[in-house]
Coordinates of C-alpha atoms in Angstrom, one line a residue:
X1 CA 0.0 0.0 0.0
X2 CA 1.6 3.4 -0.8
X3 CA 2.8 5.9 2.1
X4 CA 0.8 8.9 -0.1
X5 CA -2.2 8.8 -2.7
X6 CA -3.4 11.5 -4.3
X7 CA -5.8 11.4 -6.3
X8 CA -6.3 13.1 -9.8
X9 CA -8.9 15.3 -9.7
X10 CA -9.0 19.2 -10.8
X11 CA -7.9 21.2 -7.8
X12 CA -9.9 24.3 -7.1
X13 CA -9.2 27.1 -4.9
X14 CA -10.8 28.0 -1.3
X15 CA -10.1 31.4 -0.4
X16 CA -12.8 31.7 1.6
X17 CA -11.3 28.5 3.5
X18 CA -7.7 30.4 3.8
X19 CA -9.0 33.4 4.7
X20 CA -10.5 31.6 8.1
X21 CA -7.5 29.7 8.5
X22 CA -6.0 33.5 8.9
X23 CA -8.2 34.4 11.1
X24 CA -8.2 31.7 13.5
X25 CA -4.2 32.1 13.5
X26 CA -4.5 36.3 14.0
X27 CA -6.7 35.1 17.1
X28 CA -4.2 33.2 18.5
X29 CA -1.5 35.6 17.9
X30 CA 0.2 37.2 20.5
X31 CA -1.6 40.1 20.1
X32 CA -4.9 38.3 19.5
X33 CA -7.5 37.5 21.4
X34 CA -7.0 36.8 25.0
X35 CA -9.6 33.9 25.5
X36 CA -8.3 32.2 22.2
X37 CA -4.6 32.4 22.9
X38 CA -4.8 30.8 26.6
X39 CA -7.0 27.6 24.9
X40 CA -5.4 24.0 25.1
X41 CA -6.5 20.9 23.3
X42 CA -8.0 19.7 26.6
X43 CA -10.3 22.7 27.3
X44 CA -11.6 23.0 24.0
X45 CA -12.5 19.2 23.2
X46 CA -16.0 19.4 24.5
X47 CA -16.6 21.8 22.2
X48 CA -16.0 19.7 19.1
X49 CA -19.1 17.0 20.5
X50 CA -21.5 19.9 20.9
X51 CA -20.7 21.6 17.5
X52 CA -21.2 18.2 16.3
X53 CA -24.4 17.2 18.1
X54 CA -26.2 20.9 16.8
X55 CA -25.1 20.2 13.3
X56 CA -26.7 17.4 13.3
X57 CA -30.0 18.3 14.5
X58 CA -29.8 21.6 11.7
X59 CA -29.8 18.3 9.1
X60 CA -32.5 16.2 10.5
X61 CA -34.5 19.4 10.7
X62 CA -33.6 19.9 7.2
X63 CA -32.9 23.9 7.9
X64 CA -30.4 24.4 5.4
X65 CA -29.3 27.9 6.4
X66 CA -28.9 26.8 10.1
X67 CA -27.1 23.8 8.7
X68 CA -24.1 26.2 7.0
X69 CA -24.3 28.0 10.0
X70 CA -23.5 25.0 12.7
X71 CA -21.3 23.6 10.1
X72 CA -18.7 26.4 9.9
X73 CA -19.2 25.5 14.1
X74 CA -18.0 22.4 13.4
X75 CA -15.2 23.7 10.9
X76 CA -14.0 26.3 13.9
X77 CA -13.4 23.4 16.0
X78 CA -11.0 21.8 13.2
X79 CA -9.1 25.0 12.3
X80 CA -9.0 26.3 16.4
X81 CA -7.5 22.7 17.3
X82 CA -5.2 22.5 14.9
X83 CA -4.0 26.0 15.1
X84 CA -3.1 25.2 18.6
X85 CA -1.2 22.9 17.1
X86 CA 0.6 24.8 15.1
X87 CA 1.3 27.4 17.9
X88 CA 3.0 24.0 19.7
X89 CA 5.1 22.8 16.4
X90 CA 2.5 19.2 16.5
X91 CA 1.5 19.9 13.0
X92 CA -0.7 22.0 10.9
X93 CA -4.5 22.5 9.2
X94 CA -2.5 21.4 5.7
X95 CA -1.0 18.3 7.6
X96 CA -4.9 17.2 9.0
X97 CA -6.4 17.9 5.0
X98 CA -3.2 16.0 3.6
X99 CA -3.8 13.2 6.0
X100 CA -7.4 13.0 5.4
X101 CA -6.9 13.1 1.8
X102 CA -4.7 10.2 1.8
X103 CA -6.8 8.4 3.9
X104 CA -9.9 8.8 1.4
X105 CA -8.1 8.6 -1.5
X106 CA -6.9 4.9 0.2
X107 CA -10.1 3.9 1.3
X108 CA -11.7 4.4 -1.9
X109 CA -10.0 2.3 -4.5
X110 CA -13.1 1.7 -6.4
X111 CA -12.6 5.2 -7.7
X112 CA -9.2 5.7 -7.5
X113 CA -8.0 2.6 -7.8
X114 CA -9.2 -1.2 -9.7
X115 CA -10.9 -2.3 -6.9
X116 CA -15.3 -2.9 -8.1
X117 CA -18.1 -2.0 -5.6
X118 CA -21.6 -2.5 -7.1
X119 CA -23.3 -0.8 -4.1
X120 CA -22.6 1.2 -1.3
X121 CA -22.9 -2.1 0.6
X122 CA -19.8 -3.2 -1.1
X123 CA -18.6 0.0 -0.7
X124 CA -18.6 -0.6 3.0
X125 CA -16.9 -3.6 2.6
X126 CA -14.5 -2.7 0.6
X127 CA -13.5 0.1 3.3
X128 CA -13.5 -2.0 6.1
X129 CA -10.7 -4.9 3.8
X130 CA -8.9 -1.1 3.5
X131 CA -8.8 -0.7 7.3
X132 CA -7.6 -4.0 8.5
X133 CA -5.0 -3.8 5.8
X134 CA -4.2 -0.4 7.4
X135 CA -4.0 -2.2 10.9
X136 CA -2.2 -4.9 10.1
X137 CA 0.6 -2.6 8.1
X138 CA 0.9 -0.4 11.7
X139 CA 0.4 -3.7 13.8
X140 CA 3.7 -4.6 11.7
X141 CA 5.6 -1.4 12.9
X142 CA 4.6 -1.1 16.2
X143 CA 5.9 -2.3 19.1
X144 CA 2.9 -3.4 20.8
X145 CA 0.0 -3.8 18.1
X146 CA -3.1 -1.9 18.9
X147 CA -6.3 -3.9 20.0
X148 CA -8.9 -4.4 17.2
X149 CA -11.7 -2.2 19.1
X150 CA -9.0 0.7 20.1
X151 CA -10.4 3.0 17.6
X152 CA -13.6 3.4 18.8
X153 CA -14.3 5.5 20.9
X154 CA -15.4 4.8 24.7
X155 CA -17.4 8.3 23.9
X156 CA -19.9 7.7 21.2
X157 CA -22.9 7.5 22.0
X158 CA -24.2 3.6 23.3
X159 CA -25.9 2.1 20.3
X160 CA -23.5 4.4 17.7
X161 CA -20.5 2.4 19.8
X162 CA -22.4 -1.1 19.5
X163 CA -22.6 -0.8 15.3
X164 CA -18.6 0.3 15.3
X165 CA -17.5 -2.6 17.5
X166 CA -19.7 -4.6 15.2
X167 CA -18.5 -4.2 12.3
X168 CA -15.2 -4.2 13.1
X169 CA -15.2 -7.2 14.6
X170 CA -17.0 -8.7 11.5
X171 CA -14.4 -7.6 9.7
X172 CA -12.2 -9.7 11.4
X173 CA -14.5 -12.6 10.7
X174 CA -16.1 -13.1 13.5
X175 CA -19.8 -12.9 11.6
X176 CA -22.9 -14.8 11.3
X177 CA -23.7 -16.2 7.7
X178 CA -27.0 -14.2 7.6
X179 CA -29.4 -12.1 9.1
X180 CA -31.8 -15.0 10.2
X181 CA -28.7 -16.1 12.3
X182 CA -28.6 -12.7 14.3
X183 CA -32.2 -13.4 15.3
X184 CA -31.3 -16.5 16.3
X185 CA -29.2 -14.8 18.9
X186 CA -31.6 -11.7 19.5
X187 CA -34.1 -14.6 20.6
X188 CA -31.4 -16.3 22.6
X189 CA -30.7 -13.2 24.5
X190 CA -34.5 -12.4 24.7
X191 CA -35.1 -15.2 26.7
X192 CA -32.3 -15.1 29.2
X193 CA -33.1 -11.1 29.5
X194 CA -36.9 -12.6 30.7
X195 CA -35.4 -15.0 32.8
X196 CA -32.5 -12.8 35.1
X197 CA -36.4 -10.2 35.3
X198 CA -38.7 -13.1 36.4
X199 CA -35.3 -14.4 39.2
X200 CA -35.3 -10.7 40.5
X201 CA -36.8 -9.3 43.2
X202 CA -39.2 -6.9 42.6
X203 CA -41.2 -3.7 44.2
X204 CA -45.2 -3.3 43.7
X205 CA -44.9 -1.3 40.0
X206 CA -42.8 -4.5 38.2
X207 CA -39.1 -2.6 38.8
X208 CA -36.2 -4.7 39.6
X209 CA -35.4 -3.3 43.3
X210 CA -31.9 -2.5 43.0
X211 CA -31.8 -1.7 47.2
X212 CA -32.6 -5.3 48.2
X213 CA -30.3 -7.1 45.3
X214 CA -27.7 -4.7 43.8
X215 CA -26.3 -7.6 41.9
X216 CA -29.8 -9.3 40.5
X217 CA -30.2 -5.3 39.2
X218 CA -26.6 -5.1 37.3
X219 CA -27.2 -8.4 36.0
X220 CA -30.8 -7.8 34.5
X221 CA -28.5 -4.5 32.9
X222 CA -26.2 -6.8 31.3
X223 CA -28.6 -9.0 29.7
X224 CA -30.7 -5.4 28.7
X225 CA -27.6 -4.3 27.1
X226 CA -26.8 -8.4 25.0
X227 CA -30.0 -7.8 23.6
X228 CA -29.7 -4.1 22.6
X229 CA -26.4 -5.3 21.2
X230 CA -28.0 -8.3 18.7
X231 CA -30.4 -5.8 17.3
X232 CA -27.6 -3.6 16.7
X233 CA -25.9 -6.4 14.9
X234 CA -29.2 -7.1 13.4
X235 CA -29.3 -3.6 11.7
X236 CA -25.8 -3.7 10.5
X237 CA -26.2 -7.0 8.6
X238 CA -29.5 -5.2 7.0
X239 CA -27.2 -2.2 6.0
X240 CA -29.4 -0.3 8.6
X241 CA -27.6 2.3 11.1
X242 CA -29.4 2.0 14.6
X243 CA -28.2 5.0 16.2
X244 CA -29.7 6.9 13.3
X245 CA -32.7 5.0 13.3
X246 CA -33.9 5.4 17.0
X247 CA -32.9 9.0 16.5
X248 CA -35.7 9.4 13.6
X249 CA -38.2 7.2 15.9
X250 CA -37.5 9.7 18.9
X251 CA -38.2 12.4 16.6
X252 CA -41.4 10.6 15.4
X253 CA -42.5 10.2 19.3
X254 CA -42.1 13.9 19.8
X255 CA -44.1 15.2 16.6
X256 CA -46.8 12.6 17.2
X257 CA -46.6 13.5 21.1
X258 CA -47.1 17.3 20.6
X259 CA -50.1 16.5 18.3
X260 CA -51.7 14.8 21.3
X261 CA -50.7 17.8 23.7
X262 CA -52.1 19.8 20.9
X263 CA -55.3 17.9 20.3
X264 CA -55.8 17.6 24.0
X265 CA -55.6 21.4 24.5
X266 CA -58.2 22.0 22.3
X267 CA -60.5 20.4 24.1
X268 CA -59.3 22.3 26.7
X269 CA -57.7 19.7 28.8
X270 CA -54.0 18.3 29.7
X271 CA -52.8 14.5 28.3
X272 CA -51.8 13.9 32.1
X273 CA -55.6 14.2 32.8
X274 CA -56.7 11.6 30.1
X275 CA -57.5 7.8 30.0
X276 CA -55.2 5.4 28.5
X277 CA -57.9 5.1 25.5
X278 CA -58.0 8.4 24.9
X279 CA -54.6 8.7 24.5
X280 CA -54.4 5.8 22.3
X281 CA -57.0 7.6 20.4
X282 CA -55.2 10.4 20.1
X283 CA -51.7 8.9 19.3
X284 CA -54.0 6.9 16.3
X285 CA -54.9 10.5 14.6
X286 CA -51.5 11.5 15.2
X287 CA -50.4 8.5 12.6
X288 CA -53.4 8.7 10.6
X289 CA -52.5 12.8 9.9
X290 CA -48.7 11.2 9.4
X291 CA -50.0 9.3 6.6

């Protein structure tokens, strides 16, 4: 595999893009801005997930000017991180777009390279062959090789982690032949989730009392957690992402739910006052109107 790829394409200019660059660096000059010039990598990285988090929700509400707006957030981020590195000689904003070039030029042989891909399926698998090989070159000139699951990160959010781990470890081969397999497990895991609930004790409401049997409570977690886990896996072997997928059923919940809070106040009452029926009724309009 080479050390450098580029690929040949018709380079245009960004002077928009180097005129920010410029302005980030006059911040952090020493006759910038105070705030900027006394920021680490440390007390800036929680930024970077929040910047992240609001772009997101700018393109699941579709708001295409908001969207620009949080992504140029998201692009601060970038360029303010890796100014500071350039203030402490680590490297530079053209070493991070160099690198990431590489990196996609590499991971994309079917365009750049003789590599096929039919679909973006096989796209994903051919970027995942294009990883390991990655791995196993660095594996090869490190001292102590880096675990499989190192590069995801402990941060993600739960389900977004569970795909990652997933996938990578398919990778590696350890993968059921088909999707009718993962079920197989989701129902394994199912039933031994009902079973550590029916052996623990419990208060009036049907909850697990964690006070009278800490461990019956972590252990009814665990099993919570295996089959969350085979539903992830079953997702990924349909091509389907689950973080993204819970995220568009939350966002169903909460337009159908303000419908109901809507419908309920014009009939001048509040859904915490209504019957379980009429709720149901309500939450029925609220798909029928969907439709």
């Amino acid at each position: 595999m080479a050390e450098t790829l580029v690929a040949d394409v018709q380079v245009r200019p960004h002077p928009a893009f180097d005129e920010f660059v410029a302005t980030i660096e006059a911040l952090r000059a020493p006759d910038g801005c105070p705030w900027d010039k006394e920021q680490t990598h440390q007390s800036i990285s929680g930024n970077m997930v929040e910047e992240a988090y609001e772009a997101v929700d700018a393109i699941e509400a579709r708001d295409v000017p908001h969207m620009q707006e949080e992504l140029g957030d998201v692009l601060l981020q970038v360029v303010l991180q890796s100014q500071i590195a350039a203030d402490a000689g680590e490297f530079t904003i053209n070493d991070v777009c160099r690198t990431v070039n590489e990196k996609i030029v590499r991971r994309h042989p079917h365009v750049f390279g003789d590599a096929a891909a039919g679909d973006a399926n096989e796209v994903l698998d051919v970027w995942d062959q294009v990883k390991m090989a990655e791995k196993e070159a660095a594996d090869s000139a490190a001292a102590a090789p880096a675990g499989l699951l190192d590069g995801v990160p402990r941060s993600f959010p739960a389900l977004k982690q569970a795909q990652k781990i997933s996938r990578k470890a398919a990778s590696a081969g350890f993968e059921w032949d088909t999707v009718d397999d993962v079920w197989a497990k989701v129902e394994e895991e199912i039933a031994e989730l009902r079973a550590a609930y029916a052996a623990a004790p419990k208060s009036s409401n049907g909850k697990v009392d964690g006070a009278a049997d800490s461990a019956a409570l972590a252990a009814l977690e665990l099993e919570m957690g295996d089959v969350l886990f085979s539903l992830v896996n079953v997702a990924r072997k349909m091509g389907v992402q689950a973080e993204e997928s819970l995220r568009a059923t939350c966002m169903k919940f909460r337009t159908r739910w303000a419908f109901m809070e809507g419908a309920a106040a014009g009939q001048g009452r509040r859904v915490e006052d209504m019957t379980m029926d009429e709720l149901e009724a309500l939450w029925q309009m609220a798909k029928t109107l969907e439709g």
